[in-house]
Amino acid sequence: RSAKRPRSSSPSLPQPELNFPAARAEEEPFSLPAVAPVRLRMMGHAVDFALTVAALVVFCLSARIMLGPVSGDRFLLASALVAYFWILLLYGVIFQWLAGATPAMKWLDLRLVDFDGRSPGRTQRLWRLLGVIVSAGSFLLGFLWAAVDEETLSWHDRISKTFLVKTTH
């Protein structure tokens, strides 16, 4: 038995049912929202920094209350710095990675979007958190990069393929 081919109405197209309609010409190209101004993003970083410093002060005061008078030395300073870095990491994990926005982002009406304009998933937010660590760990050069970048994006924006936009109510 031989397989029968479907009859075509046009001899030049052997399978017209596989032709797909062309894209509509009247559709407008998709445009991404504008990147939030550098000044507003830096204000957000300053607010987040102030909140983490306040958490460190609360940590140190509670340690002082529990331990009593403590003499200051290099080991105590190093311990306070390690505690601060743990606070920063926990702050980033809780707010940026898990919740998707820090308190400063909520307060300043900033929203994180990916390069397609959608809300990023946890994997992209994790990459952003790791990118923030790289940006800060290079003596803040990754943050300052936004001042010379033509799209005003920081290193962590490029690493995670995400950026902040100003939301409108």
PDB file of C-alpha atoms in Angstrom:
ATOM      1  CA  ARG A   1       0.000   0.000   0.000  1.00  0.00           C
ATOM      2  CA  SER A   2       1.212   3.428  -0.798  1.00  0.00           C
ATOM      3  CA  ALA A   3       0.534   6.406   1.407  1.00  0.00           C
ATOM      4  CA  LYS A   4      -1.788   8.967  -0.108  1.00  0.00           C
ATOM      5  CA  ARG A   5      -0.662  12.571  -0.154  1.00  0.00           C
ATOM      6  CA  PRO A   6      -3.219  15.238   0.623  1.00  0.00           C
ATOM      7  CA  ARG A   7      -4.339  17.087  -2.441  1.00  0.00           C
ATOM      8  CA  SER A   8      -3.081  20.605  -2.694  1.00  0.00           C
ATOM      9  CA  SER A   9      -5.001  23.480  -4.184  1.00  0.00           C
ATOM     10  CA  SER A  10      -1.750  25.054  -5.296  1.00  0.00           C
ATOM     11  CA  PRO A  11       0.814  23.017  -7.217  1.00  0.00           C
ATOM     12  CA  SER A  12       3.725  25.164  -5.935  1.00  0.00           C
ATOM     13  CA  LEU A  13       2.985  24.389  -2.256  1.00  0.00           C
ATOM     14  CA  PRO A  14       2.863  20.652  -1.640  1.00  0.00           C
ATOM     15  CA  GLN A  15       1.519  21.058   1.936  1.00  0.00           C
ATOM     16  CA  PRO A  16      -0.436  24.310   2.253  1.00  0.00           C
ATOM     17  CA  GLU A  17      -1.773  23.383   5.698  1.00  0.00           C
ATOM     18  CA  LEU A  18       1.732  23.904   7.109  1.00  0.00           C
ATOM     19  CA  ASN A  19       1.916  27.524   5.983  1.00  0.00           C
ATOM     20  CA  PHE A  20       1.687  29.837   8.964  1.00  0.00           C
ATOM     21  CA  PRO A  21       0.245  33.318   8.759  1.00  0.00           C
ATOM     22  CA  ALA A  22       2.775  36.129   8.593  1.00  0.00           C
ATOM     23  CA  ALA A  23       3.249  38.351  11.608  1.00  0.00           C
ATOM     24  CA  ARG A  24       0.962  41.336  11.663  1.00  0.00           C
ATOM     25  CA  ALA A  25       2.723  44.435  10.447  1.00  0.00           C
ATOM     26  CA  GLU A  26       0.669  46.764  12.649  1.00  0.00           C
ATOM     27  CA  GLU A  27       2.118  45.393  15.916  1.00  0.00           C
ATOM     28  CA  GLU A  28       4.405  47.854  17.648  1.00  0.00           C
ATOM     29  CA  PRO A  29       7.838  46.686  18.797  1.00  0.00           C
ATOM     30  CA  PHE A  30       8.173  45.949  22.508  1.00  0.00           C
ATOM     31  CA  SER A  31       9.958  48.650  24.496  1.00  0.00           C
ATOM     32  CA  LEU A  32      11.557  48.072  27.871  1.00  0.00           C
ATOM     33  CA  PRO A  33      10.803  50.360  30.792  1.00  0.00           C
ATOM     34  CA  ALA A  34      13.458  52.958  31.530  1.00  0.00           C
ATOM     35  CA  VAL A  35      16.212  52.141  34.010  1.00  0.00           C
ATOM     36  CA  ALA A  36      15.648  53.930  37.317  1.00  0.00           C
ATOM     37  CA  PRO A  37      17.899  56.989  37.740  1.00  0.00           C
ATOM     38  CA  VAL A  38      21.320  56.301  39.280  1.00  0.00           C
ATOM     39  CA  ARG A  39      20.657  58.838  42.024  1.00  0.00           C
ATOM     40  CA  LEU A  40      17.477  57.021  43.093  1.00  0.00           C
ATOM     41  CA  ARG A  41      19.225  53.628  43.049  1.00  0.00           C
ATOM     42  CA  MET A  42      22.115  54.999  45.121  1.00  0.00           C
ATOM     43  CA  MET A  43      19.598  56.383  47.603  1.00  0.00           C
ATOM     44  CA  GLY A  44      18.133  52.882  47.843  1.00  0.00           C
ATOM     45  CA  HIS A  45      21.582  51.421  48.512  1.00  0.00           C
ATOM     46  CA  ALA A  46      22.131  54.064  51.211  1.00  0.00           C
ATOM     47  CA  VAL A  47      18.825  53.182  52.906  1.00  0.00           C
ATOM     48  CA  ASP A  48      19.643  49.459  52.773  1.00  0.00           C
ATOM     49  CA  PHE A  49      23.108  50.218  54.183  1.00  0.00           C
ATOM     50  CA  ALA A  50      21.582  52.259  57.025  1.00  0.00           C
ATOM     51  CA  LEU A  51      19.179  49.419  57.865  1.00  0.00           C
ATOM     52  CA  THR A  52      22.010  46.873  58.010  1.00  0.00           C
ATOM     53  CA  VAL A  53      24.144  49.190  60.161  1.00  0.00           C
ATOM     54  CA  ALA A  54      21.167  49.605  62.504  1.00  0.00           C
ATOM     55  CA  ALA A  55      20.914  45.802  62.706  1.00  0.00           C
ATOM     56  CA  LEU A  56      24.639  45.650  63.561  1.00  0.00           C
ATOM     57  CA  VAL A  57      24.177  48.250  66.308  1.00  0.00           C
ATOM     58  CA  VAL A  58      21.304  46.221  67.773  1.00  0.00           C
ATOM     59  CA  PHE A  59      23.487  43.085  67.608  1.00  0.00           C
ATOM     60  CA  CYS A  60      26.432  44.810  69.310  1.00  0.00           C
ATOM     61  CA  LEU A  61      24.261  46.416  71.996  1.00  0.00           C
ATOM     62  CA  SER A  62      22.608  43.111  72.839  1.00  0.00           C
ATOM     63  CA  ALA A  63      26.052  41.444  73.011  1.00  0.00           C
ATOM     64  CA  ARG A  64      27.254  44.249  75.289  1.00  0.00           C
ATOM     65  CA  ILE A  65      24.237  43.835  77.582  1.00  0.00           C
ATOM     66  CA  MET A  66      24.749  40.068  77.802  1.00  0.00           C
ATOM     67  CA  LEU A  67      28.542  40.177  78.239  1.00  0.00           C
ATOM     68  CA  GLY A  68      28.964  43.324  80.304  1.00  0.00           C
ATOM     69  CA  PRO A  69      31.950  45.638  79.810  1.00  0.00           C
ATOM     70  CA  VAL A  70      34.133  44.541  76.904  1.00  0.00           C
ATOM     71  CA  SER A  71      37.582  45.897  76.160  1.00  0.00           C
ATOM     72  CA  GLY A  72      38.095  46.940  72.542  1.00  0.00           C
ATOM     73  CA  ASP A  73      40.803  45.161  70.591  1.00  0.00           C
ATOM     74  CA  ARG A  74      41.488  43.959  67.051  1.00  0.00           C
ATOM     75  CA  PHE A  75      39.734  40.659  67.606  1.00  0.00           C
ATOM     76  CA  LEU A  76      36.548  42.445  68.688  1.00  0.00           C
ATOM     77  CA  LEU A  77      36.710  44.714  65.644  1.00  0.00           C
ATOM     78  CA  ALA A  78      37.261  41.740  63.332  1.00  0.00           C
ATOM     79  CA  SER A  79      34.339  39.932  64.979  1.00  0.00           C
ATOM     80  CA  ALA A  80      32.097  42.958  64.475  1.00  0.00           C
ATOM     81  CA  LEU A  81      33.087  43.116  60.790  1.00  0.00           C
ATOM     82  CA  VAL A  82      32.359  39.408  60.330  1.00  0.00           C
ATOM     83  CA  ALA A  83      29.012  39.875  62.080  1.00  0.00           C
ATOM     84  CA  TYR A  84      28.233  42.801  59.757  1.00  0.00           C
ATOM     85  CA  PHE A  85      29.029  40.776  56.648  1.00  0.00           C
ATOM     86  CA  TRP A  86      26.726  37.992  57.911  1.00  0.00           C
ATOM     87  CA  ILE A  87      23.995  40.583  58.477  1.00  0.00           C
ATOM     88  CA  LEU A  88      24.506  41.887  54.924  1.00  0.00           C
ATOM     89  CA  LEU A  89      24.332  38.379  53.494  1.00  0.00           C
ATOM     90  CA  LEU A  90      21.192  37.504  55.453  1.00  0.00           C
ATOM     91  CA  TYR A  91      19.608  40.819  54.446  1.00  0.00           C
ATOM     92  CA  GLY A  92      20.288  40.061  50.789  1.00  0.00           C
ATOM     93  CA  VAL A  93      19.066  36.482  51.016  1.00  0.00           C
ATOM     94  CA  ILE A  94      15.858  37.363  52.857  1.00  0.00           C
ATOM     95  CA  PHE A  95      14.854  40.487  50.973  1.00  0.00           C
ATOM     96  CA  GLN A  96      16.492  40.376  47.561  1.00  0.00           C
ATOM     97  CA  TRP A  97      16.524  36.646  46.831  1.00  0.00           C
ATOM     98  CA  LEU A  98      13.462  35.338  48.677  1.00  0.00           C
ATOM     99  CA  ALA A  99      11.132  38.367  48.712  1.00  0.00           C
ATOM    100  CA  GLY A 100      12.303  39.962  45.467  1.00  0.00           C
ATOM    101  CA  ALA A 101      12.588  43.483  46.913  1.00  0.00           C
ATOM    102  CA  THR A 102      14.411  45.181  49.762  1.00  0.00           C
ATOM    103  CA  PRO A 103      12.626  47.601  52.109  1.00  0.00           C
ATOM    104  CA  ALA A 104      14.369  50.490  50.328  1.00  0.00           C
ATOM    105  CA  MET A 105      13.070  49.293  46.965  1.00  0.00           C
ATOM    106  CA  LYS A 106       9.525  49.209  48.343  1.00  0.00           C
ATOM    107  CA  TRP A 107       9.905  52.632  49.958  1.00  0.00           C
ATOM    108  CA  LEU A 108      11.311  54.239  46.784  1.00  0.00           C
ATOM    109  CA  ASP A 109       8.811  52.467  44.467  1.00  0.00           C
ATOM    110  CA  LEU A 110      11.523  50.547  42.631  1.00  0.00           C
ATOM    111  CA  ARG A 111      10.842  47.229  40.945  1.00  0.00           C
ATOM    112  CA  LEU A 112      13.270  44.640  39.635  1.00  0.00           C
ATOM    113  CA  VAL A 113      12.762  43.469  36.034  1.00  0.00           C
ATOM    114  CA  ASP A 114      14.783  41.315  33.686  1.00  0.00           C
ATOM    115  CA  PHE A 115      16.043  42.390  30.262  1.00  0.00           C
ATOM    116  CA  ASP A 116      12.716  41.247  28.767  1.00  0.00           C
ATOM    117  CA  GLY A 117      10.720  43.503  31.120  1.00  0.00           C
ATOM    118  CA  ARG A 118       9.338  40.630  33.234  1.00  0.00           C
ATOM    119  CA  SER A 119       9.756  39.945  36.942  1.00  0.00           C
ATOM    120  CA  PRO A 120      12.897  37.842  37.389  1.00  0.00           C
ATOM    121  CA  GLY A 121      12.813  34.384  38.944  1.00  0.00           C
ATOM    122  CA  ARG A 122      14.783  33.257  41.958  1.00  0.00           C
ATOM    123  CA  THR A 123      17.739  32.104  39.874  1.00  0.00           C
ATOM    124  CA  GLN A 124      18.184  35.570  38.371  1.00  0.00           C
ATOM    125  CA  ARG A 125      17.726  37.166  41.789  1.00  0.00           C
ATOM    126  CA  LEU A 126      20.418  34.836  43.172  1.00  0.00           C
ATOM    127  CA  TRP A 127      22.741  35.924  40.357  1.00  0.00           C
ATOM    128  CA  ARG A 128      21.927  39.532  41.257  1.00  0.00           C
ATOM    129  CA  LEU A 129      22.814  38.894  44.907  1.00  0.00           C
ATOM    130  CA  LEU A 130      26.115  37.297  43.884  1.00  0.00           C
ATOM    131  CA  GLY A 131      26.702  40.230  41.520  1.00  0.00           C
ATOM    132  CA  VAL A 132      26.114  42.695  44.363  1.00  0.00           C
ATOM    133  CA  ILE A 133      28.780  40.858  46.358  1.00  0.00           C
ATOM    134  CA  VAL A 134      31.188  41.207  43.404  1.00  0.00           C
ATOM    135  CA  SER A 135      30.249  44.884  42.911  1.00  0.00           C
ATOM    136  CA  ALA A 136      30.804  45.671  46.582  1.00  0.00           C
ATOM    137  CA  GLY A 137      33.855  43.435  46.971  1.00  0.00           C
ATOM    138  CA  SER A 138      35.725  45.339  44.276  1.00  0.00           C
ATOM    139  CA  PHE A 139      35.862  48.468  46.446  1.00  0.00           C
ATOM    140  CA  LEU A 140      32.391  49.489  45.170  1.00  0.00           C
ATOM    141  CA  LEU A 141      33.675  49.723  41.588  1.00  0.00           C
ATOM    142  CA  GLY A 142      30.712  47.667  40.357  1.00  0.00           C
ATOM    143  CA  PHE A 143      28.302  50.267  41.749  1.00  0.00           C
ATOM    144  CA  LEU A 144      30.315  53.210  40.413  1.00  0.00           C
ATOM    145  CA  TRP A 145      30.338  51.582  36.972  1.00  0.00           C
ATOM    146  CA  ALA A 146      26.767  52.841  36.451  1.00  0.00           C
ATOM    147  CA  ALA A 147      28.118  56.397  36.229  1.00  0.00           C
ATOM    148  CA  VAL A 148      30.138  55.578  33.082  1.00  0.00           C
ATOM    149  CA  ASP A 149      27.942  52.859  31.539  1.00  0.00           C
ATOM    150  CA  GLU A 150      25.943  54.091  28.538  1.00  0.00           C
ATOM    151  CA  GLU A 151      22.796  52.354  29.867  1.00  0.00           C
ATOM    152  CA  THR A 152      23.600  53.306  33.501  1.00  0.00           C
ATOM    153  CA  LEU A 153      23.744  49.638  34.530  1.00  0.00           C
ATOM    154  CA  SER A 154      25.957  48.347  37.333  1.00  0.00           C
ATOM    155  CA  TRP A 155      27.939  45.128  37.274  1.00  0.00           C
ATOM    156  CA  HIS A 156      25.287  43.232  39.204  1.00  0.00           C
ATOM    157  CA  ASP A 157      22.678  44.414  36.676  1.00  0.00           C
ATOM    158  CA  ARG A 158      24.744  42.987  33.829  1.00  0.00           C
ATOM    159  CA  ILE A 159      25.647  39.773  35.678  1.00  0.00           C
ATOM    160  CA  SER A 160      22.016  38.969  36.514  1.00  0.00           C
ATOM    161  CA  LYS A 161      20.481  40.515  33.384  1.00  0.00           C
ATOM    162  CA  THR A 162      18.120  42.505  35.632  1.00  0.00           C
ATOM    163  CA  PHE A 163      17.690  46.177  36.485  1.00  0.00           C
ATOM    164  CA  LEU A 164      15.557  48.474  38.607  1.00  0.00           C
ATOM    165  CA  VAL A 165      12.715  50.565  37.229  1.00  0.00           C
ATOM    166  CA  LYS A 166      10.624  53.263  38.885  1.00  0.00           C
ATOM    167  CA  THR A 167       7.051  52.053  39.309  1.00  0.00           C
ATOM    168  CA  THR A 168       4.088  54.301  38.787  1.00  0.00           C
ATOM    169  CA  HIS A 169       0.943  54.160  40.831  1.00  0.00           C
TER     170      HIS A 169
END
